[in-house]
mmCIF file of C-alpha atoms in Angstrom:
data_model
loop_
_atom_site.group_PDB
_atom_site.id
_atom_site.type_symbol
_atom_site.label_atom_id
_atom_site.label_comp_id
_atom_site.label_asym_id
_atom_site.label_seq_id
_atom_site.Cartn_x
_atom_site.Cartn_y
_atom_site.Cartn_z
ATOM 1 C CA MET A 1172 42.130 -49.379 -43.114
ATOM 2 C CA HIS A 1173 45.052 -47.041 -42.743
ATOM 3 C CA LEU A 1174 44.835 -43.901 -40.280
ATOM 4 C CA GLN A 1175 47.666 -41.244 -40.656
ATOM 5 C CA PRO A 1176 48.217 -38.096 -38.619
ATOM 6 C CA ILE A 1177 49.989 -35.599 -40.863
ATOM 7 C CA PRO A 1178 51.943 -33.037 -38.992
ATOM 8 C CA ALA A 1179 51.096 -29.553 -39.950
ATOM 9 C CA LEU A 1180 51.765 -25.852 -38.790
ATOM 10 C CA SER A 1181 53.478 -25.893 -35.469
ATOM 11 C CA ASP A 1182 51.602 -28.642 -33.607
ATOM 12 C CA ASN A 1183 48.524 -29.569 -35.625
ATOM 13 C CA TYR A 1184 47.585 -32.894 -36.903
ATOM 14 C CA ILE A 1185 45.570 -33.230 -40.075
ATOM 15 C CA TRP A 1186 44.015 -36.794 -40.237
ATOM 16 C CA CYS A 1187 43.810 -38.896 -43.141
ATOM 17 C CA LEU A 1188 41.874 -42.121 -43.340
ATOM 18 C CA ALA A 1189 42.409 -44.543 -46.293
ATOM 19 C CA ASP A 1190 41.300 -47.982 -47.207
ATOM 20 C CA ASP A 1191 43.957 -50.838 -47.287
ATOM 21 C CA ASP A 1192 45.064 -50.188 -50.869
ATOM 22 C CA GLY A 1193 44.931 -46.241 -50.530
ATOM 23 C CA ALA A 1194 42.478 -46.101 -53.363
ATOM 24 C CA HIS A 1195 40.067 -44.166 -51.193
ATOM 25 C CA ALA A 1196 40.747 -41.628 -48.557
ATOM 26 C CA LEU A 1197 39.159 -38.866 -46.406
ATOM 27 C CA VAL A 1198 40.848 -35.852 -44.781
ATOM 28 C CA VAL A 1199 39.992 -34.373 -41.534
ATOM 29 C CA ASP A 1200 40.670 -30.573 -40.449
ATOM 30 C CA PRO A 1201 43.267 -29.684 -43.110
ATOM 31 C CA GLY A 1202 44.748 -26.440 -41.674
ATOM 32 C CA VAL A 1203 47.070 -26.141 -44.604
ATOM 33 C CA ALA A 1204 47.002 -27.814 -47.900
ATOM 34 C CA THR A 1205 50.552 -28.651 -48.876
ATOM 35 C CA PRO A 1206 51.032 -31.749 -46.664
ATOM 36 C CA VAL A 1207 47.765 -33.227 -47.767
ATOM 37 C CA LEU A 1208 48.732 -32.820 -51.210
ATOM 38 C CA GLU A 1209 52.103 -34.349 -50.707
ATOM 39 C CA ALA A 1210 50.523 -37.323 -48.879
ATOM 40 C CA LEU A 1211 47.369 -38.276 -51.124
ATOM 41 C CA ARG A 1212 47.784 -39.912 -54.564
ATOM 42 C CA GLY A 1213 44.664 -38.457 -55.800
ATOM 43 C CA PRO A 1214 41.373 -36.503 -54.640
ATOM 44 C CA PRO A 1215 40.051 -37.523 -51.081
ATOM 45 C CA LEU A 1216 36.376 -38.775 -51.235
ATOM 46 C CA ALA A 1217 35.643 -35.769 -48.785
ATOM 47 C CA ILE A 1218 36.928 -33.358 -46.215
ATOM 48 C CA LEU A 1219 35.621 -33.404 -42.709
ATOM 49 C CA LEU A 1220 35.753 -30.204 -40.470
ATOM 50 C CA THR A 1221 35.112 -30.238 -36.958
ATOM 51 C CA HIS A 1222 35.166 -26.689 -36.275
ATOM 52 C CA HIS A 1223 35.755 -23.181 -37.866
ATOM 53 C CA HIS A 1224 39.331 -22.358 -36.562
ATOM 54 C CA GLY A 1225 41.652 -21.270 -39.120
ATOM 55 C CA ASP A 1226 44.311 -23.981 -38.331
ATOM 56 C CA HIS A 1227 41.533 -26.554 -38.986
ATOM 57 C CA ILE A 1228 40.066 -25.262 -42.163
ATOM 58 C CA GLY A 1229 42.706 -23.095 -43.740
ATOM 59 C CA GLY A 1230 43.734 -25.542 -46.504
ATOM 60 C CA VAL A 1231 40.373 -26.141 -47.708
ATOM 61 C CA PRO A 1232 40.552 -23.440 -50.530
ATOM 62 C CA ALA A 1233 43.677 -24.871 -51.922
ATOM 63 C CA LEU A 1234 42.549 -28.468 -51.904
ATOM 64 C CA LEU A 1235 39.313 -27.552 -53.521
ATOM 65 C CA GLU A 1236 41.360 -25.582 -56.249
ATOM 66 C CA ARG A 1237 43.434 -28.799 -56.892
ATOM 67 C CA TRP A 1238 40.406 -31.314 -56.637
ATOM 68 C CA PRO A 1239 37.063 -29.157 -57.433
ATOM 69 C CA GLY A 1240 34.084 -30.779 -56.534
ATOM 70 C CA THR A 1241 35.348 -32.634 -53.326
ATOM 71 C CA PRO A 1242 32.514 -32.685 -50.758
ATOM 72 C CA VAL A 1243 33.353 -30.573 -47.621
ATOM 73 C CA ILE A 1244 31.392 -31.830 -44.576
ATOM 74 C CA ALA A 1245 31.111 -29.198 -41.748
ATOM 75 C CA PRO A 1246 29.037 -28.077 -38.789
ATOM 76 C CA VAL A 1247 26.135 -25.604 -39.311
ATOM 77 C CA ASP A 1248 28.423 -22.364 -39.068
ATOM 78 C CA GLU A 1249 28.454 -19.405 -41.266
ATOM 79 C CA ARG A 1250 32.067 -19.018 -40.554
ATOM 80 C CA ILE A 1251 32.949 -22.027 -42.640
ATOM 81 C CA ALA A 1252 32.125 -20.646 -46.032
ATOM 82 C CA LEU A 1253 33.298 -23.482 -48.349
ATOM 83 C CA ALA A 1254 31.183 -26.308 -46.725
ATOM 84 C CA THR A 1255 29.079 -28.169 -49.352
ATOM 85 C CA CYS A 1256 27.199 -30.389 -46.723
ATOM 86 C CA ARG A 1257 26.058 -29.215 -43.140
ATOM 87 C CA VAL A 1258 25.637 -31.750 -40.663
ATOM 88 C CA THR A 1259 24.297 -31.716 -37.090
ATOM 89 C CA ASP A 1260 24.015 -33.822 -33.949
ATOM 90 C CA GLY A 1261 22.524 -37.365 -34.388
ATOM 91 C CA GLU A 1262 22.993 -37.446 -38.308
ATOM 92 C CA GLN A 1263 25.134 -40.015 -39.860
ATOM 93 C CA VAL A 1264 27.726 -39.449 -42.496
ATOM 94 C CA THR A 1265 28.501 -41.951 -45.241
ATOM 95 C CA ILE A 1266 31.811 -41.439 -47.112
ATOM 96 C CA GLY A 1267 32.611 -44.347 -49.426
ATOM 97 C CA PRO A 1268 33.276 -47.365 -47.183
ATOM 98 C CA TRP A 1269 32.814 -45.379 -44.112
ATOM 99 C CA CYS A 1270 29.955 -44.199 -41.909
ATOM 100 C CA PHE A 1271 30.497 -41.932 -38.991
ATOM 101 C CA ASP A 1272 27.854 -40.753 -36.334
ATOM 102 C CA VAL A 1273 27.791 -36.927 -35.907
ATOM 103 C CA LEU A 1274 28.321 -35.784 -32.288
ATOM 104 C CA ALA A 1275 27.558 -32.063 -31.140
ATOM 105 C CA VAL A 1276 30.518 -31.378 -28.722
ATOM 106 C CA PRO A 1277 30.247 -27.619 -27.825
ATOM 107 C CA GLY A 1278 32.638 -25.960 -25.449
ATOM 108 C CA HIS A 1279 35.964 -25.034 -27.438
ATOM 109 C CA THR A 1280 33.427 -23.475 -30.291
ATOM 110 C CA ARG A 1281 29.769 -23.246 -30.195
ATOM 111 C CA SER A 1282 29.484 -25.442 -33.209
ATOM 112 C CA HIS A 1283 32.118 -28.034 -32.726
ATOM 113 C CA LEU A 1284 31.292 -31.443 -33.965
ATOM 114 C CA ALA A 1285 33.092 -34.963 -33.497
ATOM 115 C CA PHE A 1286 32.858 -37.746 -35.891
ATOM 116 C CA HIS A 1287 32.851 -41.406 -34.371
ATOM 117 C CA GLY A 1288 32.844 -44.701 -36.635
ATOM 118 C CA HIS A 1289 34.923 -47.665 -37.306
ATOM 119 C CA GLY A 1290 36.586 -47.460 -34.007
ATOM 120 C CA VAL A 1291 37.816 -43.959 -34.830
ATOM 121 C CA LEU A 1292 36.990 -40.682 -33.094
ATOM 122 C CA PHE A 1293 37.832 -37.421 -34.819
ATOM 123 C CA CYS A 1294 37.157 -35.055 -31.988
ATOM 124 C CA GLY A 1295 39.214 -31.756 -33.289
ATOM 125 C CA ASP A 1296 39.967 -29.662 -30.208
ATOM 126 C CA THR A 1297 37.236 -30.907 -27.764
ATOM 127 C CA LEU A 1298 39.375 -33.934 -26.265
ATOM 128 C CA PHE A 1299 43.116 -34.181 -26.510
ATOM 129 C CA SER A 1300 45.451 -36.682 -25.145
ATOM 130 C CA LEU A 1301 45.501 -35.936 -21.290
ATOM 131 C CA GLY A 1302 43.746 -32.796 -21.926
ATOM 132 C CA CYS A 1303 40.804 -30.846 -23.407
ATOM 133 C CA GLY A 1304 40.380 -27.699 -25.389
ATOM 134 C CA ARG A 1305 40.086 -24.192 -24.066
ATOM 135 C CA LEU A 1306 36.621 -22.642 -23.474
ATOM 136 C CA PHE A 1307 36.578 -20.018 -26.216
ATOM 137 C CA GLU A 1308 33.049 -19.890 -26.890
ATOM 138 C CA GLY A 1309 31.405 -22.411 -24.364
ATOM 139 C CA THR A 1310 30.811 -22.782 -20.725
ATOM 140 C CA PRO A 1311 32.281 -25.486 -18.354
ATOM 141 C CA ALA A 1312 28.891 -27.078 -18.353
ATOM 142 C CA GLN A 1313 28.890 -27.495 -22.079
ATOM 143 C CA MET A 1314 32.464 -28.760 -22.345
ATOM 144 C CA LEU A 1315 31.912 -31.230 -19.448
ATOM 145 C CA ALA A 1316 28.880 -32.446 -21.072
ATOM 146 C CA SER A 1317 30.722 -33.115 -24.428
ATOM 147 C CA LEU A 1318 33.469 -34.722 -22.763
ATOM 148 C CA ASP A 1319 30.944 -36.983 -20.782
ATOM 149 C CA ARG A 1320 29.555 -37.888 -24.250
ATOM 150 C CA LEU A 1321 32.907 -38.901 -25.708
ATOM 151 C CA ALA A 1322 33.781 -40.703 -22.433
ATOM 152 C CA ALA A 1323 30.709 -42.977 -23.055
ATOM 153 C CA LEU A 1324 31.960 -44.289 -26.440
ATOM 154 C CA PRO A 1325 33.855 -47.606 -26.615
ATOM 155 C CA GLY A 1326 37.135 -47.696 -24.892
ATOM 156 C CA THR A 1327 38.798 -49.036 -27.857
ATOM 157 C CA SER A 1328 38.212 -45.959 -29.874
ATOM 158 C CA LEU A 1329 41.225 -44.349 -31.267
ATOM 159 C CA VAL A 1330 41.227 -40.605 -30.172
ATOM 160 C CA CYS A 1331 42.216 -38.589 -33.212
ATOM 161 C CA CYS A 1332 42.633 -35.051 -31.872
ATOM 162 C CA GLY A 1333 43.760 -31.922 -33.609
ATOM 163 C CA HIS A 1334 47.086 -31.077 -31.753
ATOM 164 C CA GLU A 1335 50.132 -32.541 -30.487
ATOM 165 C CA TYR A 1336 49.869 -31.353 -26.858
ATOM 166 C CA THR A 1337 50.515 -34.767 -25.144
ATOM 167 C CA HIS A 1338 53.767 -34.038 -23.619
ATOM 168 C CA SER A 1339 52.701 -30.692 -22.054
ATOM 169 C CA ASN A 1340 49.310 -32.147 -21.113
ATOM 170 C CA ALA A 1341 51.070 -35.136 -19.455
ATOM 171 C CA ARG A 1342 53.021 -32.623 -17.099
ATOM 172 C CA PHE A 1343 49.854 -31.055 -15.864
ATOM 173 C CA ALA A 1344 48.027 -34.471 -15.411
ATOM 174 C CA ARG A 1345 50.958 -35.655 -13.179
ATOM 175 C CA ALA A 1346 50.588 -32.392 -11.074
ATOM 176 C CA VAL A 1347 47.027 -33.166 -10.794
ATOM 177 C CA GLU A 1348 47.506 -37.195 -9.966
ATOM 178 C CA PRO A 1349 51.053 -37.877 -9.116
ATOM 179 C CA ASP A 1350 50.198 -41.264 -7.682
ATOM 180 C CA ASN A 1351 48.201 -42.475 -10.674
ATOM 181 C CA PRO A 1352 49.940 -45.691 -11.827
ATOM 182 C CA ALA A 1353 48.390 -45.741 -15.137
ATOM 183 C CA LEU A 1354 49.550 -42.129 -15.787
ATOM 184 C CA ALA A 1355 53.077 -43.144 -14.543
ATOM 185 C CA ARG A 1356 53.198 -46.073 -17.193
ATOM 186 C CA LEU A 1357 51.912 -43.855 -19.742
ATOM 187 C CA SER A 1358 54.421 -41.152 -18.998
ATOM 188 C CA GLU A 1359 57.143 -43.647 -19.331
ATOM 189 C CA GLU A 1360 55.726 -44.503 -22.852
ATOM 190 C CA LEU A 1361 55.700 -40.892 -23.925
ATOM 191 C CA ASP A 1362 59.270 -40.348 -22.734
ATOM 192 C CA THR A 1363 60.319 -43.116 -25.049
ATOM 193 C CA MET A 1364 58.173 -41.567 -27.847
ATOM 194 C CA ASP A 1365 59.650 -38.163 -27.246
ATOM 195 C CA GLN A 1366 63.240 -39.681 -27.522
ATOM 196 C CA THR A 1367 62.331 -41.317 -31.036
ATOM 197 C CA GLY A 1368 60.197 -38.534 -32.266
ATOM 198 C CA LYS A 1369 57.090 -40.819 -32.594
ATOM 199 C CA ALA A 1370 53.779 -39.207 -32.621
ATOM 200 C CA THR A 1371 51.771 -39.759 -29.446
ATOM 201 C CA LEU A 1372 48.424 -39.985 -31.364
ATOM 202 C CA PRO A 1373 46.112 -41.617 -31.903
ATOM 203 C CA THR A 1374 45.624 -42.647 -28.216
ATOM 204 C CA ARG A 1375 42.971 -45.105 -26.913
ATOM 205 C CA LEU A 1376 40.007 -43.689 -25.284
ATOM 206 C CA ALA A 1377 40.324 -46.315 -22.458
ATOM 207 C CA ASP A 1378 43.769 -44.635 -21.642
ATOM 208 C CA GLU A 1379 42.331 -41.311 -21.613
ATOM 209 C CA LEU A 1380 39.631 -42.478 -19.077
ATOM 210 C CA ALA A 1381 42.505 -43.932 -16.726
ATOM 211 C CA CYS A 1382 44.766 -40.768 -17.046
ATOM 212 C CA ASN A 1383 43.191 -37.672 -18.322
ATOM 213 C CA PRO A 1384 42.156 -35.307 -15.448
ATOM 214 C CA PHE A 1385 39.391 -33.785 -17.501
ATOM 215 C CA LEU A 1386 37.717 -37.241 -17.791
ATOM 216 C CA ARG A 1387 38.257 -38.019 -14.241
ATOM 217 C CA ILE A 1388 36.506 -34.907 -12.602
ATOM 218 C CA ASP A 1389 34.650 -37.237 -10.100
ATOM 219 C CA VAL A 1390 37.708 -39.160 -8.895
ATOM 220 C CA PRO A 1391 38.464 -37.929 -5.141
ATOM 221 C CA ALA A 1392 42.250 -37.560 -5.795
ATOM 222 C CA VAL A 1393 41.449 -35.216 -8.762
ATOM 223 C CA ARG A 1394 39.090 -33.236 -6.498
ATOM 224 C CA ALA A 1395 41.477 -33.040 -3.793
ATOM 225 C CA ALA A 1396 44.138 -31.596 -5.997
ATOM 226 C CA ILE A 1397 41.708 -29.026 -7.500
ATOM 227 C CA ARG A 1398 40.851 -27.861 -3.928
ATOM 228 C CA LEU A 1399 44.500 -27.471 -2.954
ATOM 229 C CA ARG A 1400 45.948 -25.974 -6.162
ATOM 230 C CA ALA A 1401 43.097 -24.466 -8.341
ATOM 231 C CA PRO A 1402 42.900 -20.712 -8.439
ATOM 232 C CA VAL A 1403 39.462 -20.660 -6.920
ATOM 233 C CA ALA A 1404 38.394 -23.938 -5.082
ATOM 234 C CA PRO A 1405 34.789 -25.075 -5.324
ATOM 235 C CA ALA A 1406 32.719 -25.784 -2.275
ATOM 236 C CA ALA A 1407 32.674 -29.469 -1.317
ATOM 237 C CA ASP A 1408 29.088 -29.698 -2.496
ATOM 238 C CA ALA A 1409 29.570 -27.605 -5.811
ATOM 239 C CA PRO A 1410 27.887 -29.171 -9.056
ATOM 240 C CA ARG A 1411 30.391 -31.058 -11.403
ATOM 241 C CA ASP A 1412 30.788 -28.216 -13.877
ATOM 242 C CA ALA A 1413 32.187 -25.912 -10.988
ATOM 243 C CA TRP A 1414 34.808 -28.535 -10.301
ATOM 244 C CA PHE A 1415 35.437 -28.889 -14.152
ATOM 245 C CA GLY A 1416 35.727 -25.043 -14.439
ATOM 246 C CA ALA A 1417 38.221 -24.857 -11.719
ATOM 247 C CA LEU A 1418 40.333 -27.624 -13.143
ATOM 248 C CA ARG A 1419 40.347 -25.866 -16.608
ATOM 249 C CA ALA A 1420 41.114 -22.484 -14.850
ATOM 250 C CA TRP A 1421 44.050 -24.177 -13.244
ATOM 251 C CA LYS A 1422 45.409 -25.679 -16.602
ATOM 252 C CA ASP A 1423 44.995 -22.233 -18.117
ATOM 253 C CA GLY A 1424 47.654 -20.806 -15.733
ATOM 254 C CA PHE A 1425 49.654 -23.866 -15.457
ATOM 255 C CA ALA A 1426 53.496 -23.693 -15.871
ATOM 256 C CA ALA A 1427 55.429 -26.751 -15.659
#
């Protein structure tokens, strides 16, 4: 199995999963078509879409023009007009040699899905390396529940998210937990990647659990930082989603 992040637009990744000989492939969230057409030798078995935003679906019309009949698997959302198969939470999607569990992960958008299988997590803009998506259509409670759900997956899962935000997210994570040794080690690795131009993705879910502040909302050091620096600090006995919302608001206004 070969997993490839294809850079697109200013900071997007289109994901391509291929078998060992490259005879079969699937494409996830093609915001534009050209890099996909350049990367694949022939039509993909299917196109997976996590949500409706244009930088994740914009390349679908051109791909279908080049490869008519390619299945397009997407959430139940009328804003994704070219879907040929709509899937919902709890279903399974079989594509050639691969089978993925479909997970509803609302928060960034109301109909956002993630796909998990074969040790790979395609999570779109719900979970980023060291961060999470903005709450465009959902509530803090919804996004926290979605992240809790992803956090419960095996730690060996490879997190394949939709954007290369890792370096900027790392600056915020260090502001939240400056004394986190796992984060310090990861930051050193990121500095090396930055110097060599290497992609920071995919990342392991276990590393996210150790370093990503949005997956560590119950850690005392994270809550202490929120209380000190968030725009509005929750009460000590506030529910988890209030702490999460305060952390997200802090990140929204954060300038490194």
